[in-house]
PDB file of C-alpha atoms and ligand atoms in Angstrom:
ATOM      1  CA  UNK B  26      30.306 -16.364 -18.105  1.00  0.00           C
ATOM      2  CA  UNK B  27      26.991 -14.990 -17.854  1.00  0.00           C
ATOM      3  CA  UNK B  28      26.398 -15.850 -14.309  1.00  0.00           C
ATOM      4  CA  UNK B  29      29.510 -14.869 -13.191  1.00  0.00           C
ATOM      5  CA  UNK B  30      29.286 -11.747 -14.328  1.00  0.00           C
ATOM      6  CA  UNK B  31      25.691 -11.133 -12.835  1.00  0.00           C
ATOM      7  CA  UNK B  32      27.515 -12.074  -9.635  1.00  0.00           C
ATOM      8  CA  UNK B  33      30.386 -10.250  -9.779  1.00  0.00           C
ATOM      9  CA  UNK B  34      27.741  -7.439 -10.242  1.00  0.00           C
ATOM     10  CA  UNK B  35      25.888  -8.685  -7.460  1.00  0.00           C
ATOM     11  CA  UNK B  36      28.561  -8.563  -5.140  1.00  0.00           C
ATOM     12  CA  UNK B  37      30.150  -5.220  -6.167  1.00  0.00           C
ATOM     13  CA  UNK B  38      26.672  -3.625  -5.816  1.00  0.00           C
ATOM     14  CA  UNK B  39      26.125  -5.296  -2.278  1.00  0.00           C
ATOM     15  CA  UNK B  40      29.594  -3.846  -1.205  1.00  0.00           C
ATOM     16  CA  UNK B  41      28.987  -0.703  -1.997  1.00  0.00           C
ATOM     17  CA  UNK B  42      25.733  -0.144  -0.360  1.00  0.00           C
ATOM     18  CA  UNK B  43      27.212  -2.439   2.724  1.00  0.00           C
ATOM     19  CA  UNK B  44      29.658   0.795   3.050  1.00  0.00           C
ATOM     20  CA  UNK B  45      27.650   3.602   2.007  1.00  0.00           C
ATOM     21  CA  UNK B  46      24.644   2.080   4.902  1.00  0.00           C
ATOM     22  CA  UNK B  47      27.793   2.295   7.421  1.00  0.00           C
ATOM     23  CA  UNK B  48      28.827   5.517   6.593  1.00  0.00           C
ATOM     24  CA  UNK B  49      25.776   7.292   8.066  1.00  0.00           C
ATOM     25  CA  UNK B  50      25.796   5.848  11.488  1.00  0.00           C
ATOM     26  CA  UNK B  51      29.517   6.427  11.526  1.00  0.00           C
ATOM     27  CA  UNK B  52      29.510  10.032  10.721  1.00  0.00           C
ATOM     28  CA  UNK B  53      26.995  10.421  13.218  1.00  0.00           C
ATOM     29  CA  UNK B  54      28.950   8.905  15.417  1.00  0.00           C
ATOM     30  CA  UNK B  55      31.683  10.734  14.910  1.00  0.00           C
ATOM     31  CA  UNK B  56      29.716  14.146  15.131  1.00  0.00           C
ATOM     32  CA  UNK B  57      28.661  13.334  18.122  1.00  0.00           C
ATOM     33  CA  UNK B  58      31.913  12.363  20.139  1.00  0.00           C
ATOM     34  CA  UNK B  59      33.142  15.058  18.950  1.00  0.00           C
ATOM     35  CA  UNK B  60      30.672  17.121  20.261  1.00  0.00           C
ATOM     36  CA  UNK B  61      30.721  15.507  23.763  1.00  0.00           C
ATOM     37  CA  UNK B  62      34.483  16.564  23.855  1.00  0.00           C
ATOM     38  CA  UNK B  63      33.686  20.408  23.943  1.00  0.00           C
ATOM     39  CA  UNK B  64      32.624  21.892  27.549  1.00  0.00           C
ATOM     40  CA  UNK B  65      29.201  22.436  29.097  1.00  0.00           C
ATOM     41  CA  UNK B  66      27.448  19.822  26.993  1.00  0.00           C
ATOM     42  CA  UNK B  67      24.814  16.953  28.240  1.00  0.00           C
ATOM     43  CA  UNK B  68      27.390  14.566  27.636  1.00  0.00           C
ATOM     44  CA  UNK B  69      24.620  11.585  29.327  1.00  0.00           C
ATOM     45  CA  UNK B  70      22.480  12.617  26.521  1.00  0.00           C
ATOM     46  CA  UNK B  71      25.271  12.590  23.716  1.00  0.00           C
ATOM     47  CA  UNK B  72      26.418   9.121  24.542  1.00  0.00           C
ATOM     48  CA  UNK B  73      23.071   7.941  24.540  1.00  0.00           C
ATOM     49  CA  UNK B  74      22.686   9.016  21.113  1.00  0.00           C
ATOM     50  CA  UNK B  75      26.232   7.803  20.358  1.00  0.00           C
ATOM     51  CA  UNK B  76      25.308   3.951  22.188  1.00  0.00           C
ATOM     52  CA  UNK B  77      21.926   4.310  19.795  1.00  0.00           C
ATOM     53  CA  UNK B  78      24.361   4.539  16.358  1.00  0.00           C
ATOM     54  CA  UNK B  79      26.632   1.682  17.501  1.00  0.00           C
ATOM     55  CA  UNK B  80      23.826  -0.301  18.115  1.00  0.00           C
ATOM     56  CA  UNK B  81      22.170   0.057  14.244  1.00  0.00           C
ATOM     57  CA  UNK B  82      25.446  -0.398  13.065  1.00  0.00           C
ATOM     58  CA  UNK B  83      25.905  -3.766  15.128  1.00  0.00           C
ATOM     59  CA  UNK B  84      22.213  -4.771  14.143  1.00  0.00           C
ATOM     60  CA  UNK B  85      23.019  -4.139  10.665  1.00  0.00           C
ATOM     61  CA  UNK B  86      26.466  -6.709  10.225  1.00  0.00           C
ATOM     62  CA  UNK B  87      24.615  -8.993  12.345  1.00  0.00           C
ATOM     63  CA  UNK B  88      21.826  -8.827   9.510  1.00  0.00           C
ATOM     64  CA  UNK B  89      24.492  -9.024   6.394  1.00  0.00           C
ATOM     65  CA  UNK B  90      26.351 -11.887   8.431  1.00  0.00           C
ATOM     66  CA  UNK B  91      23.925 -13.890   8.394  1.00  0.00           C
ATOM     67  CA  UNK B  92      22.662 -13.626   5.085  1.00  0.00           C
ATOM     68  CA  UNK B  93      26.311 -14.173   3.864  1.00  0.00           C
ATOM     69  CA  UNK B  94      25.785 -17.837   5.730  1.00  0.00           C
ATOM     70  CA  UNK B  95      22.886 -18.836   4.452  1.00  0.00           C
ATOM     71  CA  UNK B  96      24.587 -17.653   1.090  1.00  0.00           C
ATOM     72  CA  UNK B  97      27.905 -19.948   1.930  1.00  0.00           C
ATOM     73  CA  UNK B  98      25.271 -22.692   2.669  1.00  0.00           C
ATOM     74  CA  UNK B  99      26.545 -23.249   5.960  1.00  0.00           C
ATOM     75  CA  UNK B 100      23.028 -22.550   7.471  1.00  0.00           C
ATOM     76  CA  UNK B 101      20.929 -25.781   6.430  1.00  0.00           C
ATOM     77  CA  UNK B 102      17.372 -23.992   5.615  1.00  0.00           C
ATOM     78  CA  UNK B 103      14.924 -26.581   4.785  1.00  0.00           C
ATOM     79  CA  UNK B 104      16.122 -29.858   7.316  1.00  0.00           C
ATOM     80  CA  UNK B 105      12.515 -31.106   8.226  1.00  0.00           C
ATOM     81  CA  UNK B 106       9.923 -29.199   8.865  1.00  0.00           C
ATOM     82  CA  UNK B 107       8.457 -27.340  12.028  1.00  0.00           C
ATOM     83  CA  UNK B 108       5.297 -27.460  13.840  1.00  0.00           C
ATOM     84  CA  UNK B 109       4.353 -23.411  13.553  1.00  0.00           C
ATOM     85  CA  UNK B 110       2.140 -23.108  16.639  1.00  0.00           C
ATOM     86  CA  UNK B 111       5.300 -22.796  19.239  1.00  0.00           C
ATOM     87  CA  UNK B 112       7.213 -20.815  17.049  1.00  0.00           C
ATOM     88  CA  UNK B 113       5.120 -18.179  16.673  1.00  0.00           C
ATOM     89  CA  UNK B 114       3.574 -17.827  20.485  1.00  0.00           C
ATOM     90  CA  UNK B 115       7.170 -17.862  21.129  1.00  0.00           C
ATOM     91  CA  UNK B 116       7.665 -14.996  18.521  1.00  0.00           C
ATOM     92  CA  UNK B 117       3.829 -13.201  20.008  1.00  0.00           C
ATOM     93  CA  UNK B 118       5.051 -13.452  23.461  1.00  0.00           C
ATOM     94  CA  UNK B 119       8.579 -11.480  22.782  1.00  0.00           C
ATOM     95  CA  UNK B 120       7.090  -8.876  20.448  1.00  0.00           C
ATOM     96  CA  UNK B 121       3.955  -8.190  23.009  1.00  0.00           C
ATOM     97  CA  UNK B 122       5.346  -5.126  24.309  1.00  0.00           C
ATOM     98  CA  UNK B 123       6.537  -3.541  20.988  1.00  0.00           C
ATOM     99  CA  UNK B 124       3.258  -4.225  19.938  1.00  0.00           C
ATOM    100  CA  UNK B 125       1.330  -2.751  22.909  1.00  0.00           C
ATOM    101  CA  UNK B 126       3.444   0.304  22.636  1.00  0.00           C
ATOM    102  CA  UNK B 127       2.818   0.329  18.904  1.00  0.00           C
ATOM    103  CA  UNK B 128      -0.961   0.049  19.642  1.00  0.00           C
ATOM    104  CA  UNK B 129      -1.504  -2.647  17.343  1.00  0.00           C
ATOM    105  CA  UNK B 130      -3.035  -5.970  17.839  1.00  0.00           C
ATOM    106  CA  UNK B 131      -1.552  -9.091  16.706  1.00  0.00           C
ATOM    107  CA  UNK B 132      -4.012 -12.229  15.670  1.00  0.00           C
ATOM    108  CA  UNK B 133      -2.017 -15.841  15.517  1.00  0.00           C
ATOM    109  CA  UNK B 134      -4.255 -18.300  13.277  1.00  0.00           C
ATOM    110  CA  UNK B 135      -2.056 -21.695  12.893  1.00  0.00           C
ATOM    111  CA  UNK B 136      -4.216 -25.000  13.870  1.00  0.00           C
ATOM    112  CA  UNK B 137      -1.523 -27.663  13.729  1.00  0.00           C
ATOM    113  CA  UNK B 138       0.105 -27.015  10.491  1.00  0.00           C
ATOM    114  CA  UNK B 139       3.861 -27.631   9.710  1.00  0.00           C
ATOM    115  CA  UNK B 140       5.642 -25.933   7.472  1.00  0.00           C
ATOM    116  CA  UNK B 141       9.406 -27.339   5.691  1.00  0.00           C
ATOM    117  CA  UNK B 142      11.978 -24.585   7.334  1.00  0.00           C
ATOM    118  CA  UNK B 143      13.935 -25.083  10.538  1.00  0.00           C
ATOM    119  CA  UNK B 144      13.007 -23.729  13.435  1.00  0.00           C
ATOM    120  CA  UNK B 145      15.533 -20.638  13.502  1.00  0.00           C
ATOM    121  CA  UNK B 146      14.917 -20.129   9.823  1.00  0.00           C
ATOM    122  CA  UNK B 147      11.009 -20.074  10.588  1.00  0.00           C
ATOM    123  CA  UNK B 148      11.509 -17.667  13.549  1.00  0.00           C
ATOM    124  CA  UNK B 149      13.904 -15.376  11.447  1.00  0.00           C
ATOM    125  CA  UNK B 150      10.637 -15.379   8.538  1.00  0.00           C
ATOM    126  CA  UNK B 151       8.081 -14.646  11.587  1.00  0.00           C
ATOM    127  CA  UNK B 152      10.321 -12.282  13.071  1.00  0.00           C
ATOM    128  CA  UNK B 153      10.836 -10.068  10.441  1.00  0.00           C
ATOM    129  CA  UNK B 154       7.570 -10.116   9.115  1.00  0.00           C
ATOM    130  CA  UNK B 155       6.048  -9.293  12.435  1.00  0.00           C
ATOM    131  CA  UNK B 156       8.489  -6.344  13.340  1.00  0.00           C
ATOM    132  CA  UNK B 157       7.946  -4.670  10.735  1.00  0.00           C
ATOM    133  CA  UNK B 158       4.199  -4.774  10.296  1.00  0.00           C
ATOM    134  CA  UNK B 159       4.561  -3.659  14.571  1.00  0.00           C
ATOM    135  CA  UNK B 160       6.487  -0.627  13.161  1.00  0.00           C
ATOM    136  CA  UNK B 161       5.129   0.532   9.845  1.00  0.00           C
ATOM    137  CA  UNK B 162       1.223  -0.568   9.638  1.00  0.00           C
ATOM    138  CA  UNK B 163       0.559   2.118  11.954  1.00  0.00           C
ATOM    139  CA  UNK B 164      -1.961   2.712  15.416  1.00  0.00           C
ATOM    140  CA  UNK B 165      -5.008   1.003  15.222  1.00  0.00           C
ATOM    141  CA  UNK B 166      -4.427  -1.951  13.302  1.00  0.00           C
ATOM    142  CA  UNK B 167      -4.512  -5.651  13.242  1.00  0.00           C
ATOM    143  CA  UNK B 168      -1.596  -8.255  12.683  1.00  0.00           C
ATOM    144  CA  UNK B 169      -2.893 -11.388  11.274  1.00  0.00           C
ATOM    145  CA  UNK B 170      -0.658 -14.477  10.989  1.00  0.00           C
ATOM    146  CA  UNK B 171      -1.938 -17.341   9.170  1.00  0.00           C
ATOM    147  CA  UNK B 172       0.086 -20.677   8.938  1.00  0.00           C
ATOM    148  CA  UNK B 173      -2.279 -23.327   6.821  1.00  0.00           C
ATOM    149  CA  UNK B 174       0.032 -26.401   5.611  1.00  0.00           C
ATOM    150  CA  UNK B 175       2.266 -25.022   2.495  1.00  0.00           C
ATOM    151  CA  UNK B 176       1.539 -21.097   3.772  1.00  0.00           C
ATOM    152  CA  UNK B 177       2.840 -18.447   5.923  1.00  0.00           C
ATOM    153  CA  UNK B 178       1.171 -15.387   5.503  1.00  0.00           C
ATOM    154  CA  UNK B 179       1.113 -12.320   7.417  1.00  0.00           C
ATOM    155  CA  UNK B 180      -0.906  -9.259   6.727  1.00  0.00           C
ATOM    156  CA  UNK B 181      -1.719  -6.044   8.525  1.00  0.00           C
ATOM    157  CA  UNK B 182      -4.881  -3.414   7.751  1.00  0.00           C
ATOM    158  CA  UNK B 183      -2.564  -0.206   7.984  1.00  0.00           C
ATOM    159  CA  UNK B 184      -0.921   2.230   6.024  1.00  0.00           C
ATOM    160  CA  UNK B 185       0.472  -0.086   2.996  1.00  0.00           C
ATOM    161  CA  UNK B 186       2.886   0.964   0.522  1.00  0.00           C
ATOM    162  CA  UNK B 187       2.453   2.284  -3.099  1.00  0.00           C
ATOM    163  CA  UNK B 188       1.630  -0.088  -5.463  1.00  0.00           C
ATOM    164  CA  UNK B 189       4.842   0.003  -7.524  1.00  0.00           C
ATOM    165  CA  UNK B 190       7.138  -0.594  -4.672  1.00  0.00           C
ATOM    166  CA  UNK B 191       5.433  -4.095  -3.844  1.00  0.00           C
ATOM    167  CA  UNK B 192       7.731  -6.038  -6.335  1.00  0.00           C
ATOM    168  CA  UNK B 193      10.936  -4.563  -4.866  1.00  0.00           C
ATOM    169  CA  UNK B 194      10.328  -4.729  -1.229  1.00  0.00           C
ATOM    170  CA  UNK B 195      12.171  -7.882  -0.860  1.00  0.00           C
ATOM    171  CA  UNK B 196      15.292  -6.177  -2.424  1.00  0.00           C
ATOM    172  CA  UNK B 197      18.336  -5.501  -0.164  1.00  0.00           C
ATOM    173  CA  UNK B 198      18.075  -1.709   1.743  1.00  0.00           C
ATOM    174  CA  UNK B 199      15.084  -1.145  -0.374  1.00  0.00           C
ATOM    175  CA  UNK B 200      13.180   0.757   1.529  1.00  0.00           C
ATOM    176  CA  UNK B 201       9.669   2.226   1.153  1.00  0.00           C
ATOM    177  CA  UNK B 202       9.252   5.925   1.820  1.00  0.00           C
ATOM    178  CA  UNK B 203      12.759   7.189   2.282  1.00  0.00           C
ATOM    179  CA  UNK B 204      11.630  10.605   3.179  1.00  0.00           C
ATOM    180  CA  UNK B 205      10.253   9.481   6.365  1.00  0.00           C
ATOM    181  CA  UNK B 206      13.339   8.654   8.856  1.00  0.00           C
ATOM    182  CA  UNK B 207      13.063   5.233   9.034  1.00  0.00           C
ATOM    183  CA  UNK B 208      14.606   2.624  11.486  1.00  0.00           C
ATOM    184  CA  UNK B 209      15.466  -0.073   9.454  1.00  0.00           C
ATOM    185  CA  UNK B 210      18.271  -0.808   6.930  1.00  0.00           C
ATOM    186  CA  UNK B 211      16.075  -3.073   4.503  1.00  0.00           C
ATOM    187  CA  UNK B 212      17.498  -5.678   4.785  1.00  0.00           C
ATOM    188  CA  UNK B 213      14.488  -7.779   7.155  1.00  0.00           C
ATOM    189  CA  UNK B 214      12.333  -8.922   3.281  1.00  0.00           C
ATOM    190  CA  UNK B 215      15.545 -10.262   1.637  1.00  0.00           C
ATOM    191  CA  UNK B 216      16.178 -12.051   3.972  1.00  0.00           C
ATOM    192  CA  UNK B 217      13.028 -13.505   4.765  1.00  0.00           C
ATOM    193  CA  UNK B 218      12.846 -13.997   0.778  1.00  0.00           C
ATOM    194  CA  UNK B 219      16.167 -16.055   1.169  1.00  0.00           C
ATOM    195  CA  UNK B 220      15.601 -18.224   3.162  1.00  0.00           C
ATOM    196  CA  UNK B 221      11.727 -19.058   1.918  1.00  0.00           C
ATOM    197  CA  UNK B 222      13.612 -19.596  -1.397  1.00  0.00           C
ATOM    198  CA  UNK B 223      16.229 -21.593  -0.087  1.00  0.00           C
ATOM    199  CA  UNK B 224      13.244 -23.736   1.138  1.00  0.00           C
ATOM    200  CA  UNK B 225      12.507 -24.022  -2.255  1.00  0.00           C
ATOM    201  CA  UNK B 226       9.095 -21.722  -1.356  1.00  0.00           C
ATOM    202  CA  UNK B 227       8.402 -18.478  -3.139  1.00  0.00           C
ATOM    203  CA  UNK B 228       7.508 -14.917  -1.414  1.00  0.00           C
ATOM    204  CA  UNK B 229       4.552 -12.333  -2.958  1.00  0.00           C
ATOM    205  CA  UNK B 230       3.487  -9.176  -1.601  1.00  0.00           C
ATOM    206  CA  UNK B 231       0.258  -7.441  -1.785  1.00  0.00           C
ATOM    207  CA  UNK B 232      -2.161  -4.345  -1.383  1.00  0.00           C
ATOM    208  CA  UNK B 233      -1.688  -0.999  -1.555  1.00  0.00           C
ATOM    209  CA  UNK B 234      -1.646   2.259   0.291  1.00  0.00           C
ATOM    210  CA  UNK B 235      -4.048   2.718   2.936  1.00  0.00           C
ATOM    211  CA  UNK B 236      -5.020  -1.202   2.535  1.00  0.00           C
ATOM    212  CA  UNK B 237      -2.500  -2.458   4.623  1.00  0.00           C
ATOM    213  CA  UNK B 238       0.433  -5.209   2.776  1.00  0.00           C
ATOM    214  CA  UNK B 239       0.392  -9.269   3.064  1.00  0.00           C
ATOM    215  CA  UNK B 240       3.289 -10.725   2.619  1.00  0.00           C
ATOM    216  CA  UNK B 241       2.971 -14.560   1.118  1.00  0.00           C
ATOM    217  CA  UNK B 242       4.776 -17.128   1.627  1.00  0.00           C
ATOM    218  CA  UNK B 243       4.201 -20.484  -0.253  1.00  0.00           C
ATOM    219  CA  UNK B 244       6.103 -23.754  -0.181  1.00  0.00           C
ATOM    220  CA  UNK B 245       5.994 -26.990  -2.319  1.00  0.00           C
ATOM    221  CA  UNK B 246       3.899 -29.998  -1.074  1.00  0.00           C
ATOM    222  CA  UNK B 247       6.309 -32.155   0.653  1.00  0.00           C
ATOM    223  CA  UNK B 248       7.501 -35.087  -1.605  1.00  0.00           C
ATOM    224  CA  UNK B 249       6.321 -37.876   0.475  1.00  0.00           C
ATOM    225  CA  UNK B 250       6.118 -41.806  -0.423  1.00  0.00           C
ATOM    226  CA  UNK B 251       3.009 -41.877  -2.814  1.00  0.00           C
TER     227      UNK B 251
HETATM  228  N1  ATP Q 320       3.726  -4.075   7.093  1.00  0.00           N
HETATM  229  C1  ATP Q 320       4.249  -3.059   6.380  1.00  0.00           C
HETATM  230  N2  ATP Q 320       3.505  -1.944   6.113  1.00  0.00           N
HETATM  231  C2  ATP Q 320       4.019  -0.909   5.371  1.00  0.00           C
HETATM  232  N3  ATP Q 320       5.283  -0.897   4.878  1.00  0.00           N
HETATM  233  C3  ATP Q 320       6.062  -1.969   5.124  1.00  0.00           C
HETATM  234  C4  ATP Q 320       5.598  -3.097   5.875  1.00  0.00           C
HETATM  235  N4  ATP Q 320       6.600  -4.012   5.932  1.00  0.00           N
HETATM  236  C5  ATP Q 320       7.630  -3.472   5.256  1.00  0.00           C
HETATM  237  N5  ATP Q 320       7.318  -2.252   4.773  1.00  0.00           N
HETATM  238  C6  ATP Q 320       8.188  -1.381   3.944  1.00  0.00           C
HETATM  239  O1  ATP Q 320       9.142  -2.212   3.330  1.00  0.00           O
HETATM  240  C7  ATP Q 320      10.450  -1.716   3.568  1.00  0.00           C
HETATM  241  C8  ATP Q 320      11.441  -2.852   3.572  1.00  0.00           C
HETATM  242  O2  ATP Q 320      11.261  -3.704   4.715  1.00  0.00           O
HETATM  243  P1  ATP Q 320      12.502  -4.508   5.280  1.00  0.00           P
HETATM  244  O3  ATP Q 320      12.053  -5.335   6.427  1.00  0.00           O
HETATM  245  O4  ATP Q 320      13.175  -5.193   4.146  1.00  0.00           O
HETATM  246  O5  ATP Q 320      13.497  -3.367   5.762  1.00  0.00           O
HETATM  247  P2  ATP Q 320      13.429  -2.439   7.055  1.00  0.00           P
HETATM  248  O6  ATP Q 320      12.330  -2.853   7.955  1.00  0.00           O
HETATM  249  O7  ATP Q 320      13.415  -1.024   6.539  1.00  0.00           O
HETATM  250  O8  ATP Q 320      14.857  -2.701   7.724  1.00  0.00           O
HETATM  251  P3  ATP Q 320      15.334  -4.004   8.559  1.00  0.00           P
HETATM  252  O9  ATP Q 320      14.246  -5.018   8.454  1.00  0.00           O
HETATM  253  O10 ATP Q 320      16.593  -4.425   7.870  1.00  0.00           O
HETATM  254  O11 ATP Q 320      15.549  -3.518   9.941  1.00  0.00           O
HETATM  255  C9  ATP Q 320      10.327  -0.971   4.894  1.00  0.00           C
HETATM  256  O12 ATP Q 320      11.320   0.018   5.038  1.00  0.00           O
HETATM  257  C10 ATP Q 320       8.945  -0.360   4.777  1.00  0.00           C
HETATM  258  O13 ATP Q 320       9.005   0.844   4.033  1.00  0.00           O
HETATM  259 MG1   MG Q 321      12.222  -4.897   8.583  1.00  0.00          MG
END
């Protein structure tokens, strides 16, 4: 009873910030067709703009469909595990621009470790991690990436968050600073907690503001045959 309840809670919550994280793009949206319809306007420039708000929105059900898979179970998180090396030079090389425009550098430190997600699911955890230290740690700093057997850890010397927000990070559309416009819909950390969970791992973030944030992640030893 109990845990359906906390579901049922779960699910009206998610819902209704599903639609209320919609409603912004499409209001915009709508603002702005409707001023491309009146005369003498830079209508290029409007439906730029207008492209840019159908885009979020599409980023953001691609984000909430997949988390509703791995929910469903249909995405099979931990099958094996995954030499980290490839994944993330793969990950470097596609982020190297964002990152040069960014001005940040980004450090890869894996030897030959393995760690017990799939290969997507891995790249999804990288991914996330790595875009968003690229957008928020600020000019000037370093991305580190460290993969040791049983860890994933990335960590960044920028601007951090405050101390009290580092618990609830990993919530959905919990985002930190809300005054500054940000990109995202905060949704990257719960997922990236999801699927380290669903690994049976468990996520931790640290630091503070100005001393950057590391984000954890740990996994079991694998059960082997001793
Ligand atoms: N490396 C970082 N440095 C400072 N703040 C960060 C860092 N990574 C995440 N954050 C903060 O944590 C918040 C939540 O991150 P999360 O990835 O869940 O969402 P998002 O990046 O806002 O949106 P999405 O990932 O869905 O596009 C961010 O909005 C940002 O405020
Ligand atoms: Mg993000």
């Amino acid at each position: 009873m109990e845990e359906a309840r906390a579901y049922e809670e779960l699910r009206v919550g998610f819902t209704a910030a599903v639609s209320h994280e919609l409603r912004t793009p499409l209001a915009r949206l709508l603002a702005l067709l409707e001023t491309a319809a009146l005369p003498d306007v830079d209508r290029d420039g409007l439906l730029a703009q207008a492209r840019e708000q159908v885009e979020e929105m599409s980023a953001l059900v691609d984000d909430i469909l997949f988390l509703s898979e791995l929910e469903s179970g249909r995405e099979v998180v931990a099958l094996g595990t995954t030499p980290a090396r490839p994944v993330l030079d793969d990950v470097r090389d596609r982020l190297a621009d964002s990152a040069e425009r960014a001005d940040v550098t980004l450090v890869v430190d894996a030897g030959e470790a393995r760690l017990p997600l799939r290969r997507r699911m891995l790249q999804v955890v990288v991914e996330n991690l790595l875009e968003n230290a690229i957008w928020y740690a600020g000019p000037g700093t370093t991305i580190t990436v460290t993969v040791r057997d049983g860890l994933l850890e990335v960590s960044d010397d920028g601007r951090g968050v405050e101390e009290d927000d580092l618990p609830r990070l990993f919530e959905r559309f919990y985002r930190s600073d809300r005054a500054r416009a940000s990109r995202g819909t905060g949704l990257g950390l719960a997922i990236v907690k999801h699927v380290v969970v669903s690994a049976g791992g468990e996520v931790d973030a640290s630091g503070g503001p100005g001393r950057g944030l590391r984000i954890r992640c740990t996994f079991p030893a694998p059960s082997g045959p001793f």
